[in-house]
Short mmCIF file of N, CA, C and O in Angstrom, two decimals:
data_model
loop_
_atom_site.label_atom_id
_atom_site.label_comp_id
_atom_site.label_asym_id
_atom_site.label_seq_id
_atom_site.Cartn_x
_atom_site.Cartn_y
_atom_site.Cartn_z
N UNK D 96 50.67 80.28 13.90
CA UNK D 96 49.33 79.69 14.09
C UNK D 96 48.42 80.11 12.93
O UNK D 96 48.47 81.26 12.50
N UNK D 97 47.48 79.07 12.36
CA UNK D 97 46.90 79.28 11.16
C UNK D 97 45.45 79.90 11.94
O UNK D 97 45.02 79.69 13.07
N UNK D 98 44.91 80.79 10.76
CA UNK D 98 43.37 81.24 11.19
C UNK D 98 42.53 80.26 11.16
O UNK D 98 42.70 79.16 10.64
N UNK D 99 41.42 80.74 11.85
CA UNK D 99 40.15 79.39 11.77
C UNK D 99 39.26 80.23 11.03
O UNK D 99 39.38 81.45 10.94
N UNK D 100 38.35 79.52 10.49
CA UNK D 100 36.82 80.11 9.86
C UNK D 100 36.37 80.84 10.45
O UNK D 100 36.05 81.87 9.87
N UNK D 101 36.11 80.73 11.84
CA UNK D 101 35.14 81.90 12.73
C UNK D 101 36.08 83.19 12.69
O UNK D 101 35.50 84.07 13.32
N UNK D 102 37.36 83.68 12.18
CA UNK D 102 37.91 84.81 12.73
C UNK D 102 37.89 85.41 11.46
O UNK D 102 38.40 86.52 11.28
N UNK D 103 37.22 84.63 10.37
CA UNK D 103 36.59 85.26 8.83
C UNK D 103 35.80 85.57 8.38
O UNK D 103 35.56 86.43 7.53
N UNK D 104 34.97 84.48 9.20
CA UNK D 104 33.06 84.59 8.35
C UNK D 104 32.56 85.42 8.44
O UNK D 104 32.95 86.20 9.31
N UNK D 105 31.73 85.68 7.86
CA UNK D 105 30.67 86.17 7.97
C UNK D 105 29.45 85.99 8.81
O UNK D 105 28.53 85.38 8.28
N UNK D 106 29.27 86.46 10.13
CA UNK D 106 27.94 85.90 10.44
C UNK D 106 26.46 86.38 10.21
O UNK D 106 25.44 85.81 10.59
N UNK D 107 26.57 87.46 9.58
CA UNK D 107 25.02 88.27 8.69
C UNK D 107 24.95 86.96 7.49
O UNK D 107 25.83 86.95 6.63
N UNK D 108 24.13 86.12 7.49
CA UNK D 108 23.42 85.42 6.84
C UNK D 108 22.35 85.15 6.31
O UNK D 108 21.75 84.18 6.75
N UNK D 109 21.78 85.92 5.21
CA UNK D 109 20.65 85.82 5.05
C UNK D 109 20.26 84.40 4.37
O UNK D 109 20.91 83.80 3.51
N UNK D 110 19.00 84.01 4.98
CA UNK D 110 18.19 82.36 4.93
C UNK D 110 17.02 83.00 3.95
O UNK D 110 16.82 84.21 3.97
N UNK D 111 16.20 82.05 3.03
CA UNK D 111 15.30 81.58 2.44
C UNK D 111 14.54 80.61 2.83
O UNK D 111 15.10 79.61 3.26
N UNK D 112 13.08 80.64 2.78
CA UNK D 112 12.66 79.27 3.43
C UNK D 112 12.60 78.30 1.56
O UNK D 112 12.37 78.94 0.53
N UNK D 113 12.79 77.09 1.55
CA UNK D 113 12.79 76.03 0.43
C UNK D 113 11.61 77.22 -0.52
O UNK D 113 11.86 77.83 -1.56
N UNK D 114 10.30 77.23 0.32
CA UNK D 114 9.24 77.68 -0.76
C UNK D 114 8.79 78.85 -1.29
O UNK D 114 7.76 79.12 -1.91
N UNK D 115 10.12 79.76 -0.80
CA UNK D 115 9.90 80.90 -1.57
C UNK D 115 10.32 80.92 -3.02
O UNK D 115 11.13 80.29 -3.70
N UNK D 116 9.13 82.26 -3.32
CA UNK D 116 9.74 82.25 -4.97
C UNK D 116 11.10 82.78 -5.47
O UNK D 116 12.02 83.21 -4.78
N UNK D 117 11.04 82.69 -6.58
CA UNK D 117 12.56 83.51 -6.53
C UNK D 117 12.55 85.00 -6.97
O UNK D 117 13.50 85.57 -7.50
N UNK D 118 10.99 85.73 -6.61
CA UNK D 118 10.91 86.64 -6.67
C UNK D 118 11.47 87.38 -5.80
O UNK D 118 11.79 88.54 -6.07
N UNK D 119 11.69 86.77 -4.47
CA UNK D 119 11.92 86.94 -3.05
C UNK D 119 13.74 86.65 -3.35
O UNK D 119 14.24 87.78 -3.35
N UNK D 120 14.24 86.17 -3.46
CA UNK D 120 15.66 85.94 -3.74
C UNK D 120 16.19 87.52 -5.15
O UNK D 120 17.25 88.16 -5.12
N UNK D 121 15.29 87.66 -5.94
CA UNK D 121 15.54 88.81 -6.46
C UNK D 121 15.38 89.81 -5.98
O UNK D 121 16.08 90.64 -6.56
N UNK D 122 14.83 90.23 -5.20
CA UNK D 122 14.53 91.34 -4.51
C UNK D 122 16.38 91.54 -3.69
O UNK D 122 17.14 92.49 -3.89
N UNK D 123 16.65 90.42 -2.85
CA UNK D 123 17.70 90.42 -1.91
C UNK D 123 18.86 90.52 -2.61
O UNK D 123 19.88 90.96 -2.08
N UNK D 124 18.80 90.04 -4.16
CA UNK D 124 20.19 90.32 -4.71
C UNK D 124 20.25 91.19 -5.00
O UNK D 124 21.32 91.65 -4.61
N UNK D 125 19.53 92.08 -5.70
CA UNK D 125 19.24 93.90 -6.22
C UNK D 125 19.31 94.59 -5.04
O UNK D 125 19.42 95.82 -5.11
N UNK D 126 19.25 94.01 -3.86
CA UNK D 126 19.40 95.19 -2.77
C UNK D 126 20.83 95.05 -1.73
O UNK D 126 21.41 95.83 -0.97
N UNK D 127 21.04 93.66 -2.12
CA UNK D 127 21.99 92.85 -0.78
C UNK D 127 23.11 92.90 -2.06
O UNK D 127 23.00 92.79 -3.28
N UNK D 128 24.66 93.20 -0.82
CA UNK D 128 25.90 93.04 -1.47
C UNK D 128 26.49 91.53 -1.41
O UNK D 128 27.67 91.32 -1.13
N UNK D 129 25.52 90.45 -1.70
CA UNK D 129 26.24 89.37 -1.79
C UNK D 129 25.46 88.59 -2.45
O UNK D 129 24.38 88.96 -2.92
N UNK D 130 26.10 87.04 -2.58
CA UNK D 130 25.84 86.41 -3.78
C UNK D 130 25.15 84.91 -3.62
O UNK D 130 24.93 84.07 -4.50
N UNK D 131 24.87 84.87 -2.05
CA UNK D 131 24.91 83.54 -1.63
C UNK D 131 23.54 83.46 -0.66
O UNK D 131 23.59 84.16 0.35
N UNK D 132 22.44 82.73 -0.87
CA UNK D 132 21.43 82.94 0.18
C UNK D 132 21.13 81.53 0.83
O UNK D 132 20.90 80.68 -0.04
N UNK D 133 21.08 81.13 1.88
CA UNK D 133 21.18 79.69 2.80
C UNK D 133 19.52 79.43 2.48
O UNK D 133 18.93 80.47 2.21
N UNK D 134 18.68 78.23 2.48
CA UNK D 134 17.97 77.94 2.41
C UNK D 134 17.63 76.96 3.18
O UNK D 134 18.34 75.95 3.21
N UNK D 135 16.37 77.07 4.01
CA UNK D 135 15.83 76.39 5.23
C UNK D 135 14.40 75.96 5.14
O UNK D 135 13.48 76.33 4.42
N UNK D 136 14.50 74.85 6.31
CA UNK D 136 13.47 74.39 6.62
C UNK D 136 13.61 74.21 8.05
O UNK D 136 14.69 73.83 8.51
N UNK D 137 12.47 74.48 8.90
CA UNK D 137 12.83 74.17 10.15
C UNK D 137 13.88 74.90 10.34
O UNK D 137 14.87 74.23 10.02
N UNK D 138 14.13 75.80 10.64
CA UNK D 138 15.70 76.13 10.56
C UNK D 138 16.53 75.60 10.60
O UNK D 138 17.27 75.65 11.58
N UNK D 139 16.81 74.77 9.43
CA UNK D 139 17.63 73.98 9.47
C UNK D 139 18.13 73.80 8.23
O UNK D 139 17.23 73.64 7.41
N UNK D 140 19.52 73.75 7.66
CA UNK D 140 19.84 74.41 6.82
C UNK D 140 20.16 72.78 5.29
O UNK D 140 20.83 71.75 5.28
N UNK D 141 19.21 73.49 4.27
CA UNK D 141 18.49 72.23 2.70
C UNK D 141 19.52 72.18 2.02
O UNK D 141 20.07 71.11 1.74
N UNK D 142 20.05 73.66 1.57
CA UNK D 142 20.53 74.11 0.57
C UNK D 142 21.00 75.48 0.03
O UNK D 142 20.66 76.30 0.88
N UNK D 143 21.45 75.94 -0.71
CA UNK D 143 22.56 76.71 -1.07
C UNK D 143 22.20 77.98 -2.17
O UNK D 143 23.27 78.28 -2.70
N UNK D 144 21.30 78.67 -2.61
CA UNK D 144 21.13 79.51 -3.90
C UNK D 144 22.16 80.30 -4.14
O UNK D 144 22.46 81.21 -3.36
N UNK D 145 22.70 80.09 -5.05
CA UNK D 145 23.68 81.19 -5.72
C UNK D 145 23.06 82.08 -6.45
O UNK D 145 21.97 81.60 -6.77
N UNK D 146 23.25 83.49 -7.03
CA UNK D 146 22.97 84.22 -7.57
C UNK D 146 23.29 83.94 -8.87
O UNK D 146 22.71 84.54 -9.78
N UNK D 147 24.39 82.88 -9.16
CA UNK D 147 24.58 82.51 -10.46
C UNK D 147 23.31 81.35 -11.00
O UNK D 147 22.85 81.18 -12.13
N UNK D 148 22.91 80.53 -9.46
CA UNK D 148 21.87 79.56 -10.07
C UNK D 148 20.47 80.03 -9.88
O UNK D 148 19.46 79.33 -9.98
N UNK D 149 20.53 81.28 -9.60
CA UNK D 149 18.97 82.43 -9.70
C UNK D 149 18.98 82.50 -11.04
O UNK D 149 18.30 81.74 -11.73
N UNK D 150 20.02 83.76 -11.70
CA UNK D 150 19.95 83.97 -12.53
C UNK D 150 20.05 82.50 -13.96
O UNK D 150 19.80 82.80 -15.13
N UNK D 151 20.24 81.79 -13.76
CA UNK D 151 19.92 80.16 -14.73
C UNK D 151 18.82 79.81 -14.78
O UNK D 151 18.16 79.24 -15.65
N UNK D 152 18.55 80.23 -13.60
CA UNK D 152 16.43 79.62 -14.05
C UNK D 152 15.74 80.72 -14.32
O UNK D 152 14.55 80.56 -14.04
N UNK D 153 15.99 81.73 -14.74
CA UNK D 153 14.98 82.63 -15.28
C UNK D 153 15.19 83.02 -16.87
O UNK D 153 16.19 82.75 -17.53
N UNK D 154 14.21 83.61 -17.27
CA UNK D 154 13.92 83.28 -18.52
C UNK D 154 15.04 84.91 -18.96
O UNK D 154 15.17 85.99 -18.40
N UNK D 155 15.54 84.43 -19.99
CA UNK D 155 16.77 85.72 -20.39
C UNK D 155 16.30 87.16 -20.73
O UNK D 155 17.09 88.11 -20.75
N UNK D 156 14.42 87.35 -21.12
CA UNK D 156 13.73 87.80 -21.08
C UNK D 156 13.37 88.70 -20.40
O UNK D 156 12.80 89.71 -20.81
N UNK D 157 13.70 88.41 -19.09
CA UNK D 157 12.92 89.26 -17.63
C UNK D 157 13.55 90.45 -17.71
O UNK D 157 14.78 90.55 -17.65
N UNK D 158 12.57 91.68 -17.88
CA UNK D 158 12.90 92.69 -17.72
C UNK D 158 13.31 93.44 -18.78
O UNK D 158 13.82 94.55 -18.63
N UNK D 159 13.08 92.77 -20.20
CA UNK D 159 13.30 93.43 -21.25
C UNK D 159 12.32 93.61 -22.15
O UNK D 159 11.31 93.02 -21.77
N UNK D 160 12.17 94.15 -23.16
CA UNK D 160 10.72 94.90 -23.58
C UNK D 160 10.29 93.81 -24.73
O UNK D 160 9.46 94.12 -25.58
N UNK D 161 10.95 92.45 -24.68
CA UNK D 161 10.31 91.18 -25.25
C UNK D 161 9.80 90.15 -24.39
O UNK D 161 9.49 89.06 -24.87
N UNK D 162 9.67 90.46 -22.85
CA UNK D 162 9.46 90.05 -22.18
C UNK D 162 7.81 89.68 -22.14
O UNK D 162 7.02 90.62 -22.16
N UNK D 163 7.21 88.06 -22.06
CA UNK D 163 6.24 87.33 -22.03
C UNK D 163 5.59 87.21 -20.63
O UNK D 163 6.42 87.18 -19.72
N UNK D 164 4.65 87.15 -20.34
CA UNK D 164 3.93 86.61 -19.19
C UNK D 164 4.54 84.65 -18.87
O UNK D 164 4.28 83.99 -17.86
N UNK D 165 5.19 84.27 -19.82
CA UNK D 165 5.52 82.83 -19.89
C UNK D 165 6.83 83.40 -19.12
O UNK D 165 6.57 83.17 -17.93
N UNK D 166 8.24 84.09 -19.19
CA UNK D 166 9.26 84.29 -18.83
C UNK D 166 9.07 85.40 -17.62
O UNK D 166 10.20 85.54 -17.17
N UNK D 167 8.34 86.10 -17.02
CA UNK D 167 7.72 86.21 -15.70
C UNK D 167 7.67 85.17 -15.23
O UNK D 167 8.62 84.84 -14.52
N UNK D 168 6.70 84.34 -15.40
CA UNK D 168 6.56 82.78 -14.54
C UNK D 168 7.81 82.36 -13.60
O UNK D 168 7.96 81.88 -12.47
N UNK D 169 8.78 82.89 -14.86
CA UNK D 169 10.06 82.08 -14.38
C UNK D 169 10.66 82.50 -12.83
O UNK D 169 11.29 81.82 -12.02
N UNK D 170 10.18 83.94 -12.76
CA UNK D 170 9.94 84.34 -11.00
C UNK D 170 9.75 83.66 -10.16
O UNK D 170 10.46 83.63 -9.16
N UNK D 171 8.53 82.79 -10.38
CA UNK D 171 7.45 81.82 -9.53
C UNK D 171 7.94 80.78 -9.22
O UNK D 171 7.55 80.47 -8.10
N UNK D 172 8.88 79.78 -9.81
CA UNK D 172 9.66 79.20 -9.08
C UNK D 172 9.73 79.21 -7.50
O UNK D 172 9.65 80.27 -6.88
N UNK D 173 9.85 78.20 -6.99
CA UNK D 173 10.51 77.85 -5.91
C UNK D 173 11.97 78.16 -5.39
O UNK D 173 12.78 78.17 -6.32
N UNK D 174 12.40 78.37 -4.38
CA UNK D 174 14.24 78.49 -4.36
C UNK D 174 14.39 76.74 -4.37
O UNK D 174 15.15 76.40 -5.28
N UNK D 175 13.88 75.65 -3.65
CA UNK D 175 13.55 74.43 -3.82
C UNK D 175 13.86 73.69 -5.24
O UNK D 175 14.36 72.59 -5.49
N UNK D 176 13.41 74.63 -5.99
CA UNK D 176 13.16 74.12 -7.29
C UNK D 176 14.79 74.08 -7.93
O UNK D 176 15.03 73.04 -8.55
N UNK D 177 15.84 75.02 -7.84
CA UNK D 177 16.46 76.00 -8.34
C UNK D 177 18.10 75.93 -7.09
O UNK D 177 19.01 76.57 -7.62
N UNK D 178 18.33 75.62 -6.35
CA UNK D 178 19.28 75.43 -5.40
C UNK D 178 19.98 74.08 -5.46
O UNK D 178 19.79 73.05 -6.10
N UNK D 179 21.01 74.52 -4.41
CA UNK D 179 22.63 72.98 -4.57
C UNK D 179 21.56 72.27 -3.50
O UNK D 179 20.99 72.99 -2.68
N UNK D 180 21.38 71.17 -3.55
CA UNK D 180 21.23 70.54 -2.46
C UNK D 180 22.79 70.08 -1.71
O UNK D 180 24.00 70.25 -1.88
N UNK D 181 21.89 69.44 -0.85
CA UNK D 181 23.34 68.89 0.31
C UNK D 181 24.59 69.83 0.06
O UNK D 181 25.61 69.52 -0.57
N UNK D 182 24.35 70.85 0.58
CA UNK D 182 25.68 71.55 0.41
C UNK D 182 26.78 71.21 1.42
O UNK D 182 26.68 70.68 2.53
N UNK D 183 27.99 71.72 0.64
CA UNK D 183 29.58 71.24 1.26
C UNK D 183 29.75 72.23 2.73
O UNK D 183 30.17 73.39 2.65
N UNK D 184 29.46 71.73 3.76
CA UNK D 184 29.76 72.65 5.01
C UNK D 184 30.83 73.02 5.94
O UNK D 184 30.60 72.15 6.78
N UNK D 185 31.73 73.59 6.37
CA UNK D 185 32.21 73.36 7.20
C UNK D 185 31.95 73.89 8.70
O UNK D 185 30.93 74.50 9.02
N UNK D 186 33.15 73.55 9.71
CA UNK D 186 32.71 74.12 10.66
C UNK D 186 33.38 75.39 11.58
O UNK D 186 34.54 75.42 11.19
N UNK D 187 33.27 76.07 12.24
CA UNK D 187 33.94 77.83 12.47
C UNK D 187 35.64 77.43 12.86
O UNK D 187 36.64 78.09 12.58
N UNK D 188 35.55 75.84 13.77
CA UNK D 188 37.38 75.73 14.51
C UNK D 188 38.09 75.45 12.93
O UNK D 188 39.31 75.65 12.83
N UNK D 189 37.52 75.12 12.03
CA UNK D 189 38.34 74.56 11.09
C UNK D 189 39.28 75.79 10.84
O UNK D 189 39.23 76.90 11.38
N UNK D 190 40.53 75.15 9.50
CA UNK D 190 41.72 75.95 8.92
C UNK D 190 40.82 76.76 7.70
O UNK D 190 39.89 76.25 7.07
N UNK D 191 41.37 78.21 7.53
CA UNK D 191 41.26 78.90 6.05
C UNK D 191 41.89 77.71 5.15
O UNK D 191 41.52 77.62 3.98
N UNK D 192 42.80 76.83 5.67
CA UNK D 192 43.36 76.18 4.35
C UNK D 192 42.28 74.79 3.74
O UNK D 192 42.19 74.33 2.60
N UNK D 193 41.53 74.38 5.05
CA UNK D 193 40.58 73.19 4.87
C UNK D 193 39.66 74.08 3.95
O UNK D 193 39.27 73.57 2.89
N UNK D 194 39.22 75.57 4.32
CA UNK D 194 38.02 76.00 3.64
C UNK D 194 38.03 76.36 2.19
O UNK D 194 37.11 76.59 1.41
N UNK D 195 39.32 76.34 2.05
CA UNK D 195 40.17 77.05 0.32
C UNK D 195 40.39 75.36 -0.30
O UNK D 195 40.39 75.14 -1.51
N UNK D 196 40.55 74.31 0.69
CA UNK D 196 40.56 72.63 0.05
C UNK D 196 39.15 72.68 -0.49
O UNK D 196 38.94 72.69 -1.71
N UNK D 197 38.28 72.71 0.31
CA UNK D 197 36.95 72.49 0.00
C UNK D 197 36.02 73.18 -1.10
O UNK D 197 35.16 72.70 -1.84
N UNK D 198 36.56 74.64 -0.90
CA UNK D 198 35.92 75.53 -1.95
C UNK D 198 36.38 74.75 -3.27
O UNK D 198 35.55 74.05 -3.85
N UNK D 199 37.67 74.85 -3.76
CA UNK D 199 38.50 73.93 -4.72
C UNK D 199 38.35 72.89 -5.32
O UNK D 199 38.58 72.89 -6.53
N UNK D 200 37.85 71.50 -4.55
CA UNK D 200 37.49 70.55 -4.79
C UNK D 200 36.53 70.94 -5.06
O UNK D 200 36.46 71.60 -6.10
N UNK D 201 35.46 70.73 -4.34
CA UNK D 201 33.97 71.20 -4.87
C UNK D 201 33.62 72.14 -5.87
O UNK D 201 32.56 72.11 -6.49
N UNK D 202 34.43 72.90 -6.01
CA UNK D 202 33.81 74.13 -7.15
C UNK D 202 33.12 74.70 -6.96
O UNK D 202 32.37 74.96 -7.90
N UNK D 203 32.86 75.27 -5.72
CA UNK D 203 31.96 75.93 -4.94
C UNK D 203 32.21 77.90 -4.59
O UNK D 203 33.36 78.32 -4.69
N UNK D 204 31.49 78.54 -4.35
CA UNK D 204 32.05 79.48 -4.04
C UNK D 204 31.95 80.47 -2.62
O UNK D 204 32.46 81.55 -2.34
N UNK D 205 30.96 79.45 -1.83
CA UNK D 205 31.00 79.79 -0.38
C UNK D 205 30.79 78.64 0.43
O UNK D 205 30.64 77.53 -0.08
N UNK D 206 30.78 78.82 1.54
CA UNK D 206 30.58 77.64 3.03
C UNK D 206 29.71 77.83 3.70
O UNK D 206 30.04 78.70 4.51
N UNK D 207 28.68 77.50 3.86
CA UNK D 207 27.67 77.69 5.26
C UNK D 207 28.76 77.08 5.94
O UNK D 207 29.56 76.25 5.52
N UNK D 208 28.63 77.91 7.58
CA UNK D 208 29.63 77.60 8.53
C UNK D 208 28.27 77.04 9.45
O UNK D 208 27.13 77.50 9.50
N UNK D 209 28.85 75.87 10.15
CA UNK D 209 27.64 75.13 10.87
C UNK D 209 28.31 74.71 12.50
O UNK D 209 29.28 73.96 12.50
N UNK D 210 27.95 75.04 13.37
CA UNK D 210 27.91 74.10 14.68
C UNK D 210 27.41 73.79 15.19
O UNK D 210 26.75 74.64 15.79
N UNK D 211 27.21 72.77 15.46
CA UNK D 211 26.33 71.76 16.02
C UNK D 211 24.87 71.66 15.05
O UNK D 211 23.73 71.56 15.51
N UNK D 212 25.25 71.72 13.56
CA UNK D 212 24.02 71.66 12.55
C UNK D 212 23.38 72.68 12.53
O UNK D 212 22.41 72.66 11.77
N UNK D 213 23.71 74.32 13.56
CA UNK D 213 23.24 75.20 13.32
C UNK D 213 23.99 76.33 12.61
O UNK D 213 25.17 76.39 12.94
N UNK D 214 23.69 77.01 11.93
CA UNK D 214 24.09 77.85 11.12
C UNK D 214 24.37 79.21 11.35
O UNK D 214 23.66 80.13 10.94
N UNK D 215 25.97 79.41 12.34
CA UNK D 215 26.57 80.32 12.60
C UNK D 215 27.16 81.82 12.12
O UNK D 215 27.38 82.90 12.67
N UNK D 216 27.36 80.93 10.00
CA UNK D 216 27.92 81.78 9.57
C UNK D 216 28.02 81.12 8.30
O UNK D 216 27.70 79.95 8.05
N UNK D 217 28.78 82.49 7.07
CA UNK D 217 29.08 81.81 5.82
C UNK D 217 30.68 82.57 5.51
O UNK D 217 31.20 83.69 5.45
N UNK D 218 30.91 81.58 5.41
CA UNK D 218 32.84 81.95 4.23
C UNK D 218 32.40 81.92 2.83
O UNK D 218 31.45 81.22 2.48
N UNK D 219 33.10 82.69 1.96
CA UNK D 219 33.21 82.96 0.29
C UNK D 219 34.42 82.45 0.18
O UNK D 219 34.95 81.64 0.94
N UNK D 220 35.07 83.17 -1.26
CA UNK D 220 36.04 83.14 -1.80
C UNK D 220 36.48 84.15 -1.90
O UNK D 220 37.53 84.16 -2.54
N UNK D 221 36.00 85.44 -1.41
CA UNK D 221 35.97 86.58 -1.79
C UNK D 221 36.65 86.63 -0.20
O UNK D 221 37.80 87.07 -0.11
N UNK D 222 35.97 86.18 0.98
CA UNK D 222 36.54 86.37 2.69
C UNK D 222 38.19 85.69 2.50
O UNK D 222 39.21 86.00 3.11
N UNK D 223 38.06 85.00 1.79
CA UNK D 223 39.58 83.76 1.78
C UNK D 223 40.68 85.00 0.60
O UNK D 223 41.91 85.12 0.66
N UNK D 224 40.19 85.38 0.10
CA UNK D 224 40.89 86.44 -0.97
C UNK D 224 41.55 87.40 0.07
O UNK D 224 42.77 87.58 0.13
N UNK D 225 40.54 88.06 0.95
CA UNK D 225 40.90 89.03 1.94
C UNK D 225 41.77 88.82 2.97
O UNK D 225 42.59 89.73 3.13
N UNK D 226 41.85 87.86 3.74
CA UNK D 226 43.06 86.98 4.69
C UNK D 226 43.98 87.26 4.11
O UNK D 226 44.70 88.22 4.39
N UNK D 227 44.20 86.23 2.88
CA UNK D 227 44.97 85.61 2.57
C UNK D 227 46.41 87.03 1.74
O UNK D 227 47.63 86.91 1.57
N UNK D 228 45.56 88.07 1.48
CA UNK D 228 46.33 89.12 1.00
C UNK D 228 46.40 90.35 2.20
O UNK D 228 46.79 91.47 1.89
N UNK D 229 46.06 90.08 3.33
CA UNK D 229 46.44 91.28 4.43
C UNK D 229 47.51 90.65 5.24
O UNK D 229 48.03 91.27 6.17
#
């Protein structure tokens, strides 16, 4: 019998609302061991911030001693501004193998896990690494 998503995920999920800055998303990556923050409205889940597409919108600047009041700004951003829209979801009964199809195709590197459009949980590539080698 193959595993399902729910006997992997993650369900500690930390959410963003669309209009925070991404001062607020920096704070959570410098403190939080992960790479992926869900973004909401209504609780209800927009979009996707990666820590790889944090770090793309800020100015290469931040935090170094050539650093401008113009490349600060780049903080101020929106997560809105700066996130996947319509992200690729699946759901907790599904296969590790549907979630390793999907990661793959898409080029993605995690899953909001959703039931019933609510947001249960998240799978990586890093949770599918761990299965898949114990």
């Amino acid at each position: 019998m193959s595993k399902k998503v729910s006997e992997i995920m993650s369900t500690r999920v930390v959410t963003i609302d669309m209009d925070d800055r991404l001062l607020v998303a920096q704070e959570i990556f410098e403190n939080a061991p992960f790479h992926h923050l869900l973004v909401i409205e209504d609780d209800e889940l927009q979009g996707v911030l990666s820590e790889r597409d944090y770090l793309r919108a800020l100015s290469p600047h931040i935090g170094n001693i050539n650093e401008t009041e113009r490349d600060s700004e780049t903080l101020q951003r929106r997560a809105h501004q700066v996130m996947s829209r319509n992200p690729i979801t699946i759901a907790p009964h599904k296969s590790l193998k549907e979630a390793c199809r999907l990661m793959l195709e898409y080029d993605i590197g995690s899953l909001p896990v959703l039931k019933r459009n609510k947001i249960v949980g998240i799978i990586t590539w890093k949770d599918l690494l761990r299965a898949f080698s114990h």
